[in-house]
XYZ file of C-alpha atoms in Angstrom:
744
model
C -129.797 46.327 46.133
C -133.501 47.093 46.276
C -135.428 46.422 43.087
C -136.402 49.555 41.182
C -138.509 47.961 38.412
C -136.567 49.971 35.839
C -134.676 48.224 33.070
C -131.617 50.428 33.364
C -131.008 49.448 36.981
C -132.536 46.018 37.471
C -131.368 44.443 34.226
C -128.545 46.593 32.858
C -126.970 46.811 36.338
C -126.582 50.581 36.427
C -126.090 52.252 39.766
C -129.528 53.678 40.744
C -127.830 56.772 42.126
C -126.216 57.291 38.689
C -122.953 58.086 40.445
C -120.833 55.450 38.696
C -118.649 56.164 35.690
C -120.771 54.387 33.061
C -122.917 55.171 30.063
C -125.346 53.288 27.845
C -125.153 52.986 24.061
C -128.222 51.971 22.021
C -128.149 50.282 18.593
C -129.661 52.238 15.712
C -130.754 51.066 12.255
C -127.965 49.668 10.046
C -126.031 52.286 8.149
C -124.527 49.822 5.672
C -125.156 46.212 4.575
C -122.876 43.979 2.530
C -122.189 40.385 1.560
C -118.680 39.161 2.302
C -117.362 35.583 2.068
C -120.824 34.112 2.514
C -121.669 36.272 5.532
C -124.054 39.182 5.778
C -122.383 42.108 7.519
C -124.374 45.004 8.917
C -122.773 48.179 10.161
C -124.647 49.082 13.344
C -124.292 52.632 14.687
C -124.669 53.060 18.445
C -125.848 56.287 20.018
C -124.736 57.205 23.497
C -127.584 57.958 25.910
C -127.760 60.728 28.441
C -126.755 59.587 31.914
C -130.212 59.608 33.429
C -133.104 57.302 34.311
C -135.126 58.102 31.182
C -133.393 57.261 27.938
C -132.589 60.101 25.557
C -129.837 60.384 22.939
C -126.721 62.344 23.805
C -126.454 64.094 20.453
C -123.269 65.877 21.461
C -121.395 62.579 21.428
C -120.506 61.031 18.057
C -121.961 57.636 17.249
C -119.786 54.525 17.421
C -120.272 51.787 14.811
C -119.634 48.058 15.021
C -120.234 45.188 12.596
C -122.962 42.606 13.151
C -122.098 39.394 11.284
C -124.862 36.981 10.268
C -123.634 33.498 9.338
C -125.517 30.281 8.548
C -124.523 26.767 9.551
C -126.548 24.287 7.570
C -130.320 24.600 7.181
C -131.277 25.207 10.850
C -128.660 27.408 12.553
C -127.893 31.116 12.274
C -125.115 32.923 14.127
C -125.161 36.580 15.146
C -121.812 38.027 16.176
C -120.911 41.551 17.225
C -117.990 42.672 19.358
C -117.130 46.015 20.849
C -113.889 44.648 22.335
C -112.152 43.267 19.242
C -112.808 39.589 20.012
C -112.389 37.058 17.226
C -115.328 35.097 15.820
C -114.047 31.585 16.543
C -115.128 28.346 14.912
C -113.611 26.211 17.679
C -112.703 26.675 21.327
C -113.251 24.770 24.576
C -117.028 25.158 24.244
C -117.416 24.905 20.477
C -116.836 21.612 18.674
C -118.484 22.545 15.404
C -119.877 19.499 13.624
C -121.733 21.573 11.062
C -120.094 23.753 8.430
C -120.936 27.325 7.537
C -123.045 27.787 4.417
C -123.198 30.949 2.296
C -125.850 33.609 2.581
C -126.653 36.372 0.114
C -128.946 39.351 -0.151
C -131.982 39.713 -2.320
C -132.970 43.293 -1.622
C -133.216 43.289 2.170
C -133.964 39.569 2.461
C -131.226 37.197 3.666
C -131.311 34.077 1.454
C -129.384 30.801 1.656
C -128.086 28.626 -1.169
C -131.375 26.714 -1.326
C -133.273 29.921 -1.964
C -134.819 29.868 1.516
C -135.344 33.126 3.360
C -133.336 33.108 6.606
C -133.858 36.713 7.643
C -135.196 40.156 6.836
C -133.592 43.559 7.308
C -136.461 46.002 7.616
C -135.315 49.491 6.625
C -138.770 50.916 6.037
C -139.872 54.065 7.810
C -142.448 53.579 10.580
C -146.070 54.314 9.693
C -147.272 57.441 11.503
C -150.520 59.346 11.846
C -149.092 62.455 13.453
C -151.171 64.468 15.923
C -149.009 65.317 18.979
C -145.481 66.288 20.011
C -146.133 65.642 23.706
C -143.412 62.969 23.689
C -140.294 62.742 21.526
C -140.288 60.274 18.636
C -138.777 56.849 19.284
C -135.082 56.474 18.670
C -134.082 54.493 15.575
C -133.573 50.753 16.003
C -132.300 47.785 13.970
C -135.452 45.982 12.838
C -134.015 42.546 12.126
C -135.915 39.272 11.938
C -134.368 35.817 11.619
C -135.689 32.421 10.542
C -132.982 29.961 11.608
C -134.700 26.988 9.954
C -136.464 28.986 7.240
C -139.865 28.742 8.930
C -141.382 32.213 8.635
C -144.176 31.241 11.043
C -141.782 31.462 14.004
C -139.717 34.629 13.553
C -136.984 35.595 15.990
C -137.002 39.389 15.974
C -134.823 41.883 17.802
C -136.845 43.652 20.487
C -136.952 47.422 20.792
C -139.295 47.223 23.755
C -140.511 50.469 25.338
C -143.561 51.995 26.965
C -142.731 55.443 25.660
C -139.576 56.640 23.926
C -137.861 57.531 27.223
C -139.019 54.418 29.112
C -137.333 51.292 27.747
C -137.873 47.728 28.914
C -135.443 46.026 26.515
C -132.838 47.051 23.938
C -132.388 45.267 20.596
C -128.613 45.544 21.024
C -126.740 47.800 23.398
C -123.571 48.097 25.387
C -122.165 49.882 28.389
C -118.862 51.711 28.589
C -117.175 54.014 31.012
C -118.277 57.592 30.551
C -114.631 58.545 30.777
C -114.050 56.902 27.406
C -112.719 53.506 28.487
C -113.443 50.362 26.473
C -116.943 48.873 26.410
C -117.481 46.458 29.297
C -120.843 44.695 28.906
C -123.447 44.167 26.179
C -127.081 43.172 25.754
C -129.303 41.671 23.079
C -133.051 41.078 23.212
C -135.620 39.166 21.183
C -139.381 39.529 21.063
C -141.467 36.811 22.672
C -145.140 35.913 22.556
C -147.554 36.386 25.424
C -148.063 32.624 25.849
C -144.473 31.566 25.115
C -142.860 29.052 27.481
C -139.162 28.437 28.097
C -137.045 25.596 29.451
C -133.396 24.614 29.788
C -130.683 27.054 30.999
C -128.953 24.232 32.916
C -129.885 22.222 35.978
C -132.587 24.652 36.979
C -134.407 23.734 40.198
C -137.563 25.446 38.993
C -140.912 24.609 37.461
C -140.915 23.466 33.873
C -141.976 26.773 32.308
C -139.281 29.312 33.173
C -141.093 32.333 31.765
C -141.297 35.274 34.120
C -137.884 34.582 35.671
C -134.405 36.076 35.437
C -131.334 33.915 35.952
C -127.779 34.813 36.828
C -125.698 32.465 34.681
C -122.909 32.255 37.209
C -121.876 28.872 38.520
C -121.807 28.493 42.280
C -122.298 25.844 44.914
C -126.024 25.146 44.763
C -126.230 24.260 48.460
C -129.235 22.106 47.785
C -131.749 21.743 44.974
C -134.517 24.075 46.057
C -133.114 27.572 45.553
C -131.870 29.960 42.889
C -128.233 28.905 43.157
C -127.093 26.570 40.414
C -124.177 24.148 40.000
C -124.775 23.826 36.258
C -125.687 26.972 34.358
C -125.909 26.490 30.602
C -126.341 29.604 28.397
C -129.017 27.949 26.280
C -132.792 28.022 26.348
C -135.540 26.227 24.461
C -138.759 28.005 23.450
C -142.243 26.555 23.015
C -142.234 28.280 19.620
C -139.654 25.600 18.702
C -136.401 27.445 18.505
C -133.384 27.475 20.781
C -130.759 30.091 21.565
C -127.168 29.376 22.594
C -125.148 32.317 23.911
C -121.544 31.387 23.268
C -119.661 32.825 26.231
C -118.091 31.829 29.530
C -118.515 35.284 31.043
C -120.960 36.016 33.813
C -124.274 36.785 32.183
C -127.918 37.312 32.916
C -130.944 35.903 31.112
C -134.454 37.306 31.525
C -137.145 35.066 30.074
C -140.155 37.377 29.748
C -139.467 38.749 33.223
C -138.285 42.357 33.053
C -140.707 42.621 30.146
C -143.239 39.973 29.126
C -142.587 41.020 25.528
C -138.879 40.209 25.498
C -136.159 37.669 26.174
C -133.120 39.641 27.285
C -129.480 38.664 27.635
C -126.736 40.688 29.329
C -123.097 39.637 29.129
C -120.338 40.992 31.356
C -118.137 41.293 28.267
C -119.042 43.554 25.361
C -119.169 40.722 22.835
C -122.359 38.985 21.727
C -122.036 35.615 19.993
C -125.499 34.144 19.609
C -126.585 30.963 17.824
C -130.255 30.725 16.804
C -131.292 27.094 16.330
C -134.486 25.992 14.610
C -136.187 22.641 14.303
C -139.526 20.913 14.061
C -139.130 19.227 17.456
C -137.224 19.916 20.675
C -134.945 16.984 19.886
C -134.034 18.531 16.521
C -133.170 21.785 18.269
C -131.087 19.996 20.902
C -129.371 18.039 18.134
C -128.408 21.391 16.605
C -127.074 22.560 19.961
C -124.940 19.417 20.229
C -123.660 19.992 16.691
C -122.198 23.205 18.073
C -120.955 22.121 21.504
C -120.427 18.366 21.139
C -122.269 15.106 21.637
C -122.184 13.045 24.827
C -119.925 10.004 24.845
C -121.053 6.552 25.958
C -120.351 5.614 29.583
C -119.179 2.056 30.302
C -121.602 -0.779 30.957
C -120.705 -1.117 34.647
C -121.608 2.518 35.305
C -125.286 1.725 34.687
C -125.292 -0.604 37.680
C -125.839 0.554 41.249
C -123.240 2.689 43.030
C -122.973 2.424 46.822
C -121.501 5.223 48.911
C -121.720 7.327 52.027
C -120.066 10.497 53.213
C -117.883 8.627 53.977
C -116.165 5.248 54.361
C -112.926 5.473 56.326
C -111.038 2.194 55.874
C -110.454 -0.779 53.631
C -111.947 -3.041 56.289
C -115.169 -1.020 56.428
C -115.509 -1.051 52.642
C -114.827 -4.767 52.366
C -117.385 -5.595 55.043
C -120.033 -3.671 53.105
C -119.069 -5.263 49.794
C -119.053 -8.740 51.344
C -122.534 -8.214 52.710
C -123.838 -6.885 49.394
C -122.652 -10.057 47.711
C -123.705 -12.424 50.509
C -127.253 -11.051 50.548
C -127.382 -10.667 46.747
C -127.946 -6.947 46.536
C -126.757 -6.269 42.970
C -124.100 -3.554 42.882
C -121.261 -2.522 40.576
C -119.481 0.449 42.136
C -118.208 1.239 45.594
C -117.430 4.913 46.028
C -114.981 6.283 48.596
C -115.832 9.858 49.427
C -113.880 12.321 51.592
C -112.401 9.826 54.072
C -109.732 7.910 52.133
C -106.963 10.453 52.820
C -104.810 10.768 55.931
C -107.267 13.434 57.114
C -110.940 13.695 56.191
C -111.408 16.356 53.481
C -107.642 16.963 53.120
C -107.401 16.020 49.450
C -103.881 14.798 48.642
C -104.751 12.112 46.077
C -103.077 9.544 48.366
C -104.584 6.735 50.451
C -104.172 6.800 54.233
C -101.257 4.381 54.828
C -102.770 2.763 57.934
C -106.453 2.610 57.073
C -105.735 1.585 53.456
C -102.387 -0.200 53.861
C -102.205 -1.814 50.396
C -104.448 0.062 47.945
C -103.646 -2.028 44.828
C -104.418 -5.279 46.663
C -107.555 -3.737 48.177
C -108.787 -2.657 44.747
C -107.964 -6.075 43.260
C -109.958 -7.864 45.952
C -112.972 -5.687 45.208
C -112.532 -6.190 41.477
C -112.541 -9.954 41.956
C -115.997 -9.546 43.514
C -117.249 -7.450 40.592
C -116.848 -4.020 42.247
C -115.353 -0.981 40.537
C -113.795 1.681 42.769
C -114.671 5.382 42.471
C -112.743 8.043 44.407
C -113.696 11.523 45.586
C -111.379 14.500 45.153
C -111.629 18.186 44.288
C -109.715 20.759 42.229
C -108.224 22.756 45.100
C -104.990 22.267 47.014
C -105.382 22.656 50.759
C -103.193 24.322 53.297
C -101.107 21.488 54.734
C -101.412 19.261 51.659
C -98.207 17.457 50.735
C -98.412 18.858 47.177
C -98.803 22.496 48.199
C -95.182 23.633 47.923
C -94.752 21.890 44.566
C -98.019 23.308 43.252
C -97.132 26.850 44.285
C -93.546 26.828 43.089
C -94.491 25.468 39.651
C -97.627 27.626 39.304
C -99.918 24.604 39.120
C -102.382 26.505 41.285
C -103.478 30.113 40.927
C -101.520 32.834 42.629
C -103.836 33.964 45.407
C -103.624 37.675 46.137
C -105.084 37.355 49.615
C -104.220 34.420 51.860
C -107.187 32.294 52.873
C -107.775 30.664 56.216
C -109.507 27.442 57.193
C -108.787 23.751 57.184
C -110.567 22.809 53.959
C -113.694 21.338 55.519
C -116.279 24.064 55.075
C -117.589 23.119 51.607
C -115.986 26.133 49.907
C -113.152 26.788 47.467
C -112.116 29.698 49.638
C -111.029 27.322 52.398
C -108.165 26.110 50.209
C -104.752 27.501 49.365
C -105.366 27.643 45.652
C -107.342 26.389 42.656
C -105.615 24.103 40.159
C -105.009 26.221 37.064
C -106.339 24.276 34.084
C -105.593 27.241 31.818
C -101.922 26.258 32.210
C -101.028 23.093 30.263
C -98.296 22.091 32.718
C -100.777 22.274 35.601
C -103.219 20.088 33.674
C -100.456 17.558 33.016
C -99.522 17.596 36.727
C -103.137 17.025 37.771
C -103.556 14.197 35.279
C -100.489 12.490 36.722
C -101.953 12.702 40.234
C -104.975 10.806 38.935
C -102.941 8.522 36.675
C -101.207 6.907 39.646
C -104.591 6.057 41.185
C -106.034 4.802 37.910
C -103.026 2.535 37.387
C -103.849 0.940 40.763
C -107.223 -0.060 39.328
C -109.467 2.849 40.273
C -112.162 3.173 37.594
C -113.742 6.586 38.152
C -112.849 9.959 39.643
C -115.536 12.038 41.286
C -114.795 15.540 40.008
C -116.576 17.243 42.857
C -116.878 21.028 43.179
C -115.522 23.232 40.377
C -118.435 25.689 40.523
C -116.325 28.259 42.373
C -112.701 29.223 41.977
C -110.511 31.675 43.821
C -111.487 35.070 42.421
C -108.859 37.233 44.105
C -106.180 35.391 42.184
C -104.080 35.308 39.019
C -104.434 32.471 36.470
C -102.198 31.632 33.538
C -104.464 32.429 30.584
C -107.754 33.937 31.738
C -108.941 36.422 34.347
C -110.966 34.692 37.077
C -114.219 36.379 36.018
C -113.952 34.745 32.579
C -112.691 31.418 33.943
C -115.195 30.713 36.721
C -117.970 29.334 34.494
C -115.592 27.640 32.061
C -113.634 25.999 34.855
C -115.980 23.006 35.138
C -115.355 22.123 31.494
C -111.550 22.309 31.743
C -111.538 20.354 35.012
C -113.800 17.542 33.841
C -112.097 17.298 30.468
C -108.749 16.672 32.170
C -110.114 13.980 34.486
C -112.124 12.347 31.686
C -109.166 12.236 29.313
C -106.749 10.615 31.750
C -109.398 8.117 32.884
C -110.056 7.165 29.266
C -106.327 6.828 28.616
C -105.679 4.574 31.601
C -108.854 2.479 31.842
C -110.407 2.664 28.394
C -113.624 3.972 29.950
C -114.671 7.577 29.408
C -116.359 8.643 32.630
C -116.267 11.112 35.513
C -118.781 11.771 38.295
C -119.245 15.527 38.145
C -121.316 18.179 39.913
C -120.611 21.471 38.115
C -121.112 22.151 34.407
C -121.103 24.706 31.607
C -121.768 24.458 27.879
C -119.833 21.517 26.447
C -119.638 19.471 29.641
C -122.168 17.014 28.205
C -119.222 15.568 26.261
C -117.754 14.234 29.511
C -120.420 12.228 31.335
C -121.697 11.889 33.817
C -123.203 14.568 36.048
C -125.187 14.267 39.218
C -127.551 16.694 40.880
C -125.617 17.847 43.924
C -126.506 18.074 47.585
C -130.244 17.490 47.732
C -132.082 17.227 51.026
C -133.264 13.740 51.921
C -136.888 14.835 51.782
C -139.870 14.993 49.464
C -138.971 18.517 48.343
C -135.381 17.400 47.772
C -136.620 14.632 45.508
C -138.941 16.978 43.609
C -136.214 19.592 43.207
C -133.782 16.971 41.952
C -136.142 15.862 39.201
C -136.824 19.446 38.125
C -133.082 19.993 37.796
C -132.586 16.784 35.829
C -135.369 17.623 33.380
C -133.976 21.073 32.638
C -130.452 19.651 32.296
C -131.779 17.178 29.738
C -133.200 20.182 27.873
C -129.711 21.745 27.930
C -127.836 19.117 25.910
C -127.048 16.493 28.577
C -127.934 12.840 27.931
C -126.887 11.387 31.296
C -127.799 12.567 34.767
C -127.964 11.095 38.247
C -128.758 12.147 41.796
C -128.038 11.010 45.332
C -130.472 8.333 46.502
C -132.281 8.972 48.875
C -131.027 12.574 49.007
C -127.634 13.755 50.214
C -128.143 15.453 53.560
C -130.469 14.871 56.474
C -133.025 17.226 57.967
C -133.118 18.996 60.319
C -129.629 17.873 61.412
C -127.519 18.016 58.245
C -125.257 15.116 59.221
C -127.213 13.069 61.724
C -130.992 12.930 61.243
C -132.184 9.496 60.046
C -133.592 8.968 56.570
C -137.355 8.633 56.286
C -138.073 5.099 55.076
C -140.788 6.166 52.647
C -138.418 8.705 51.103
C -135.803 5.939 50.814
C -138.190 3.636 48.918
C -139.763 6.286 46.695
C -136.357 7.732 45.786
C -135.107 4.215 45.006
C -138.014 3.702 42.607
C -137.263 7.035 40.942
C -133.566 6.137 40.723
C -134.221 2.860 38.938
C -135.654 4.885 36.054
C -132.790 7.373 35.656
C -129.638 6.932 33.636
C -127.392 6.253 36.631
C -128.131 5.320 40.217
C -125.937 6.101 43.214
C -126.689 5.842 46.933
C -124.846 8.563 48.806
C -125.327 10.850 51.764
C -124.456 11.968 55.236
C -125.938 8.990 57.090
C -126.450 5.263 56.546
C -127.330 4.391 52.956
C -126.980 0.584 52.844
C -130.491 -0.941 52.666
C -130.036 -3.433 55.524
C -130.037 -0.525 57.972
C -133.747 -0.197 57.115
C -134.948 -3.803 57.601
C -138.663 -3.073 57.225
C -138.179 -1.809 53.668
C -135.046 -3.730 52.617
C -136.998 -6.469 50.787
C -138.806 -3.820 48.708
C -135.518 -2.111 47.904
C -133.891 -5.381 46.807
C -136.731 -6.089 44.375
C -136.287 -2.649 42.774
C -132.519 -3.122 42.563
C -133.060 -6.384 40.714
C -135.445 -4.616 38.347
C -132.729 -2.056 37.652
C -130.407 -4.800 36.433
C -133.151 -6.450 34.402
C -133.556 -3.098 32.586
C -129.865 -2.578 31.773
C -130.107 -3.928 28.178
C -132.893 -1.414 27.554
C -130.909 1.372 29.228
C -127.852 0.613 27.093
C -129.827 0.692 23.849
C -131.533 3.952 24.850
C -128.175 5.460 25.782
C -126.801 4.629 22.335
C -129.800 6.393 20.822
C -129.387 9.432 23.033
C -125.696 10.054 22.317
C -126.313 10.229 18.572
C -129.411 12.415 18.721
C -130.729 15.347 20.715
C -132.304 13.094 23.307
C -131.568 12.229 26.907
C -132.378 9.273 29.149
C -134.584 11.403 31.412
C -136.738 13.576 29.144
C -139.432 16.108 29.869
C -142.809 15.318 28.356
C -142.578 18.428 26.203
C -139.844 16.817 24.079
C -142.411 14.431 22.588
C -145.470 16.651 22.886
C -144.328 20.225 22.185
C -147.797 21.232 20.992
C -149.530 19.925 24.114
C -149.693 22.991 26.362
C -150.062 20.803 29.452
C -146.630 19.286 28.902
C -144.833 22.638 29.139
C -145.958 22.771 32.767
C -145.295 19.201 33.956
C -142.106 18.725 35.963
C -142.879 15.643 38.074
C -143.285 13.105 35.244
C -140.835 12.166 32.526
C -139.962 9.761 29.746
C -137.234 7.250 30.491
C -136.017 6.399 27.026
C -138.527 5.692 24.301
C -140.705 3.196 26.157
C -141.420 4.361 29.705
C -143.501 7.220 31.088
C -142.516 7.495 34.763
C -144.588 9.158 37.494
C -142.652 9.083 40.794
C -144.616 9.311 44.018
C -143.324 12.304 45.961
C -145.397 12.522 49.123
C -146.125 10.450 52.193
C -149.790 10.149 51.143
C -148.868 7.684 48.417
C -151.071 9.653 46.016
C -150.384 11.866 43.037
C -152.100 13.343 39.981
C -151.021 11.768 36.705
C -151.249 13.294 33.234
C -151.164 10.855 30.329
C -150.590 12.380 26.880
C -152.984 11.486 24.091
C -153.381 7.840 23.138
C -153.561 4.498 24.969
C -151.238 3.675 27.865
C -150.546 0.433 29.722
C -149.489 0.296 33.378
C -146.174 -1.552 33.215
C -146.702 -3.348 36.504
C -150.424 -4.134 36.412
C -151.229 -4.359 32.696
C -154.177 -1.959 33.105
C -154.906 0.095 29.983
C -155.783 3.784 30.320
C -156.724 6.418 27.771
C -154.532 9.499 27.553
C -155.159 13.133 26.808
C -156.429 13.641 30.353
C -155.543 13.883 34.039
C -156.074 11.112 36.562
C -156.526 12.645 40.022
C -155.288 11.299 43.369
C -153.962 8.031 42.011
C -153.121 5.914 45.073
C -150.027 3.718 44.858
C -148.827 1.299 47.576
C -145.283 1.853 48.848
C -143.897 -1.153 46.982
C -145.221 0.136 43.611
C -144.753 3.189 41.361
C -146.877 4.365 38.414
C -144.981 3.553 35.199
C -146.673 3.404 31.784
C -145.772 2.087 28.351
C -147.384 2.291 24.937
C -149.089 -0.773 23.478
C -146.720 -2.428 21.026
C -143.562 -1.313 22.843
C -140.618 -3.719 22.688
C -138.344 -3.579 25.722
C -135.016 -5.397 26.053
C -134.923 -7.192 29.416
C -132.185 -9.274 31.026
C -133.700 -12.661 31.871
C -131.738 -13.474 35.050
C -130.886 -11.899 38.390
C -127.197 -10.983 38.668
C -124.953 -9.534 41.358
C -123.112 -7.185 38.961
C -122.825 -6.376 35.271
C -119.712 -8.592 35.143
C -122.175 -11.508 35.107
C -124.192 -10.131 32.191
C -123.989 -11.061 28.538
C -126.143 -8.473 26.814
C -126.770 -10.714 23.831
C -128.782 -12.933 26.195
C -131.386 -10.192 26.608
C -134.953 -11.030 25.709
C -137.629 -8.770 24.239
C -140.691 -7.998 26.281
C -143.477 -6.927 23.925
C -146.476 -5.027 25.249
C -149.261 -6.915 23.500
C -152.996 -7.035 24.252
C -152.272 -10.094 26.395
C -149.707 -8.303 28.589
C -150.708 -8.675 32.248
C -147.982 -6.539 33.827
C -144.366 -7.069 34.802
C -143.949 -8.677 38.217
C -141.293 -7.252 40.516
């Protein structure tokens, strides 16, 4: 559809020809207000609008009224709930894991007050101030003038937006919904908040965009990202963080749209494909406080096992036990430290034909194979996906027992075209028996000694299909959570380690680590896009995040172009300073295939293992707070305007400020926040609060900075795997005035 630049069409999704059976309803000022059971309940009348481009009330149609509930959860969270479809206001579901209790609110006049006497909102019922002189245009329609202070700070109000140029020309509605003109039930709803001219936004999932997301509109609809440099997104999270230090979580799994000062620079607008709005406003003094509040609602990340923080080695793909063992033998012989060997799409009887069963000839004795690797300190990770293919040995069983969706239109293909639609059906995790069946498929592998399941895909499901408990439009976004929860739970049950290796995500998936960044190009722009995505994901509640080193696919030939050696080294350096580190892609990934750079790579791998005590301690901090291992600078410096625009530097835990080199020139600009900084590798001290231009860095080095006085837990010895580590042997490296740099 061509853009019209009119709110009704471009944001509210009306047919520009106005030929569809649909009508818009606009919220008016509250007609009644009451306290009930600690909630504030406002009766909101909605006036139908004439079916035309310019908004005008259809006064021949009676108003419809619905109740807006305002509820507080502790001192920093407010909830706004209104439904036109009769939905229940839930305290717990697959997304919500409430770890904060509701607290009573009451009215003092038109002020909303909590039990501590703090004002949490204002209901403005006053008449607008006018100086009448013309009737050229009609007066504005009434609106609910509601302002909220989720943490009681009246200096950062969150106010409903009734945003218009003139009364007929609207750019945002405070609250509104759409129904069929023929009188059918409401089918989508919108809510909008005012924003400031200089307000910045971040979060919304693994967004492959610049740090400040203002001026953009996002479709919160999970789909295969097909890279990390476009609008598509594997991990949409209906949450954003504002530079005014508040966050908003839209509690829904429906397709929705979020405009961050795009359709109007005066408004943040949300449109949900279901006519229910369940919105949590989260306040805090810092971004971490706000993210802590978000995790109180949707759950905290769990702690991955020690071995997962070591290096993972993979390709797309290894095809036999002999091939895997040769690689593992060489890793040990040449003392490349490594903990995990991952088998991607080639361990089945046919590449990509996922049957959860090893090829009997190429992997003749899987338990013995896994034991041999375990004896060398290797954990085994296996690829699979949540679809059953045509020709799979489980297909008849899955269909007859309704473990997969009932597809209304038969699909074609052999399951090798990177799409859910190539498969016979999607496993139906809305059906408990299907979840149990899937868990048992994995359980057999885990009992053999497999340690991790790669829960690949899950962004798309069959849409022309019937599922047990939800329509596909409501399930598609939620599917990632149900899928990863099942795999995580059975892995935890069988191995004691809570871990998956997941690509898709929705709100709540942070509970089931860990997630990686998808199919990035093995290029400088692929590396830059990956980091952007990881930073925004960390601002969306996730503590752990990884990416394919040195990018997943080749260019220009997707499968066959060789990896650029500089990209390999620079991506390795970047990977050392992220929570998890996996080599994976469509061509050779083992470092000995690149002999001119292999010695550099080995030194950085050894550094990774030296840092594991630090990484473990920082991970423990992150899972109990609002923090992440890879954090945008804005989390520590929310009042530094520069930091809301920096997406190629980050904090790695509390100690390190990391500045990856992302070009073949070996140069980059570096911004150091205010205060003194010490180059971790050279010991040079620099003064922050300024930019350093065109900083040249040799290929074997990367700019990494620490604060004077930092104390960093370091493992004192080189090891081949974490099996050889005793974390209580770690030593403390203190950054004193005598520090001369850490030698690789």
